[in-house]
Short mmCIF file of C-alpha atoms and ligand atoms in Angstrom, two decimals:
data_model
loop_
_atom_site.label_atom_id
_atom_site.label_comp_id
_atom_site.label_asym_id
_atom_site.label_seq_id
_atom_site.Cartn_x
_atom_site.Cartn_y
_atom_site.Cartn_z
CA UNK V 1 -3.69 -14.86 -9.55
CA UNK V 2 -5.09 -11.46 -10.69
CA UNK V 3 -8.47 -10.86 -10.32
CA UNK V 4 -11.05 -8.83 -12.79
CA UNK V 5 -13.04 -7.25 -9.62
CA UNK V 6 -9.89 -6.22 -7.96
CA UNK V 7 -9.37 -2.48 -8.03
CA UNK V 8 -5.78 -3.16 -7.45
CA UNK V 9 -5.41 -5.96 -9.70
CA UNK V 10 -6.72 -3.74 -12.29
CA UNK V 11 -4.48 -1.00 -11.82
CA UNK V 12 -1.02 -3.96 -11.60
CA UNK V 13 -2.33 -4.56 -15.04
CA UNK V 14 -2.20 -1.28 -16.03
CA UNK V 15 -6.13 -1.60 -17.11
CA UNK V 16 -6.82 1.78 -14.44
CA UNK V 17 -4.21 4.56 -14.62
CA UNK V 18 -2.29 4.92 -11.39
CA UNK V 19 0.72 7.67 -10.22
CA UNK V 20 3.67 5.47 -10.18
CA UNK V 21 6.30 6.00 -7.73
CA UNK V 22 8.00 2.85 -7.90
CA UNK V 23 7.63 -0.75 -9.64
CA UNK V 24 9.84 -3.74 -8.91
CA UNK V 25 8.87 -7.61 -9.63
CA UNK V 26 7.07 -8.21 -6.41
CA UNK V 27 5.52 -4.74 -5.80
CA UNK V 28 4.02 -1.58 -7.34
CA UNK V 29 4.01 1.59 -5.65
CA UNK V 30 1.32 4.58 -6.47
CA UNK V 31 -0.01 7.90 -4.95
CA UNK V 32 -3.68 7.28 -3.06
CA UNK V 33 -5.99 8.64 -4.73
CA UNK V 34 -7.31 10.43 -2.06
CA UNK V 35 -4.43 11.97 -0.44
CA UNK V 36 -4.63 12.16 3.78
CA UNK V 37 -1.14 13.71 3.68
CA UNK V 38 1.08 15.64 1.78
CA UNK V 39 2.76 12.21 0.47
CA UNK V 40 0.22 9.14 0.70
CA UNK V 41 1.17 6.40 -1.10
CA UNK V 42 -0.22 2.67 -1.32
CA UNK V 43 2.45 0.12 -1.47
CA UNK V 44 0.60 -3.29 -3.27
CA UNK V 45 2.37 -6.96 -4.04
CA UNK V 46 1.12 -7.80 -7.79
CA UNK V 47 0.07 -10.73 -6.35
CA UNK V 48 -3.60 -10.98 -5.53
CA UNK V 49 -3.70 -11.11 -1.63
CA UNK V 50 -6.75 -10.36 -0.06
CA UNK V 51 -6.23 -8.93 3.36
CA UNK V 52 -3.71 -9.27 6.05
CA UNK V 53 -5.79 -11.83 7.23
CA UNK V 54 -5.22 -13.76 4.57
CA UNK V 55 -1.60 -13.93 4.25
CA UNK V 56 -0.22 -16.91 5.01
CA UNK V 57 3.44 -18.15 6.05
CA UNK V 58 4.23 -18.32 2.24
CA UNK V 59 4.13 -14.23 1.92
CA UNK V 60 6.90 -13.50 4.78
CA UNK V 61 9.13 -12.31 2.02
CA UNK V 62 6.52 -10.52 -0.10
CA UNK V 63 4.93 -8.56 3.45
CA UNK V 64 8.98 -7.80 4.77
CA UNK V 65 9.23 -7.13 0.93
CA UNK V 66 6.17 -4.38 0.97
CA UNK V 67 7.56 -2.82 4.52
CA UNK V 68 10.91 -2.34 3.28
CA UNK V 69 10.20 -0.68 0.13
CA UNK V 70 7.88 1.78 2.01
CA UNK V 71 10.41 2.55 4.29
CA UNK V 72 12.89 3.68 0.95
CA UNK V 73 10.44 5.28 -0.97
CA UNK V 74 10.26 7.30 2.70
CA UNK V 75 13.81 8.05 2.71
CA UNK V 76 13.53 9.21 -1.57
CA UNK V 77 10.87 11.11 -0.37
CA UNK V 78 12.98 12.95 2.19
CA UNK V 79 11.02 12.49 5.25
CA UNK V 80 12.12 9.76 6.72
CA UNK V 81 13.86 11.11 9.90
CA UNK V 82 11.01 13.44 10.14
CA UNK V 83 8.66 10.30 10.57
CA UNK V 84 6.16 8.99 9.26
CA UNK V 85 3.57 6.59 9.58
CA UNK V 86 2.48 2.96 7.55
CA UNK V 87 -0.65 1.52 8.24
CA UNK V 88 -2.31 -1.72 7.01
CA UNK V 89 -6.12 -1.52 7.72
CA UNK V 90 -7.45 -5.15 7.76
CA UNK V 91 -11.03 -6.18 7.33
CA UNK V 92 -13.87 -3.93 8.04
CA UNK V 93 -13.59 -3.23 11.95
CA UNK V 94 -9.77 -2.12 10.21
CA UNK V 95 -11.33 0.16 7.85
CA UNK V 96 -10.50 -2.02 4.83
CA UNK V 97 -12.29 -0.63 1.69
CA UNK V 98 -10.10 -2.17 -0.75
CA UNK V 99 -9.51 -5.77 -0.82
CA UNK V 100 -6.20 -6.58 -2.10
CA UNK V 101 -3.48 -6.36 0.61
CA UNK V 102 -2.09 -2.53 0.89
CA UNK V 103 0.12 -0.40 2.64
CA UNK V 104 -0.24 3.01 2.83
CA UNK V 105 2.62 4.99 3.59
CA UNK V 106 1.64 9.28 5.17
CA UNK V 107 4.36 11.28 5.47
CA UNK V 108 4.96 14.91 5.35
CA UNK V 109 2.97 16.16 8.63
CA UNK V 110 2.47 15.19 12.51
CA UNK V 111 0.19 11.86 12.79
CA UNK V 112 -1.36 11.74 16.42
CA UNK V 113 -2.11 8.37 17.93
CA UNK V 114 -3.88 6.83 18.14
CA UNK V 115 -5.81 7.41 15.08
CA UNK V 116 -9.28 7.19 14.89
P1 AMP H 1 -8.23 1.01 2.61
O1 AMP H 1 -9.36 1.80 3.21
O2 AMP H 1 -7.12 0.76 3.60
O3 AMP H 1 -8.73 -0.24 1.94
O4 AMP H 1 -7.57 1.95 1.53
C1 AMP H 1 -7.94 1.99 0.20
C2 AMP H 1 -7.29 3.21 -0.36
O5 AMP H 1 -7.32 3.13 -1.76
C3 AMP H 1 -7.96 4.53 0.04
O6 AMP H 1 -7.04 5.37 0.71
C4 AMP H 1 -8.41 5.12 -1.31
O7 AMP H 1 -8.29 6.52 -1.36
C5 AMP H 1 -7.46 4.43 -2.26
N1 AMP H 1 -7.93 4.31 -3.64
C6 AMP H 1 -9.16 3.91 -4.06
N2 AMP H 1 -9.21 3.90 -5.40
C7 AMP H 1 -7.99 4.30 -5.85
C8 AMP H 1 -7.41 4.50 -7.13
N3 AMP H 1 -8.11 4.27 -8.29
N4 AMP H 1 -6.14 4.94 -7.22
C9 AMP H 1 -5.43 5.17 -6.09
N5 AMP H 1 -5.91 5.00 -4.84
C10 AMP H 1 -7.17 4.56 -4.73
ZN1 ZN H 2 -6.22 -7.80 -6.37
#
């Protein structure tokens, strides 16, 4: 279910403008807002879920689903033998600022680990 505080709901709905980069039935795919590489880009299900934390065994498809889009927007992007690195930060010791389930995809430069 969407939600009318979500951030990310709102922007599934089209109700906050968002950079595109891909859309499929389970997922949309945008450019972060606040980029931390030269390609940052936050990989979403349109389903509402909260955290990682709150996944359950019922989103196996939709989390593999998330992962394996990142990893092909990585290759469209061209960086993908490069490297690159996908990060889901999960609660608040995680850095979580946004609560509806992300991944954020850097590419485009040298990560160091492990990050801060
Ligand atoms: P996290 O800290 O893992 O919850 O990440 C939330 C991310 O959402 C941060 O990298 C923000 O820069 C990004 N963000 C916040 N608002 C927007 C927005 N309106 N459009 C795109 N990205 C956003
Ligand atoms: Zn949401």
């Amino acid at each position: 279910m969407s939600q009318s505080d979500c951030l990310f709901c709102r922007i599934v709905n089209g109700e906050i403008p968002s950079k595109k980069v891909y859309e499929d039935d389970v997922c949309i795919a945008f450019n972060d807002i606040s980029p931390q590489a030269p390609t940052h880009v936050l990989v979403i299900p349109r389903e509402h879920i909260r955290s990682l934390d709150d996944a359950d065994s019922n989103a196996g498809d939709t989390l593999g689903h998330l992962l394996l889009k990142a990893a092909e927007i990585a290759r469209e992007k061209g960086f993908a033998k490069d490297g690159y690195r996908m990060v889901i930060n999960t609660n608040s010791d995680g850095g979580q600022t946004v609560f509806h389930l992300h991944v954020h995809l850097l590419g485009g430069r040298q990560f160091i680990f492990p990050p801060g």
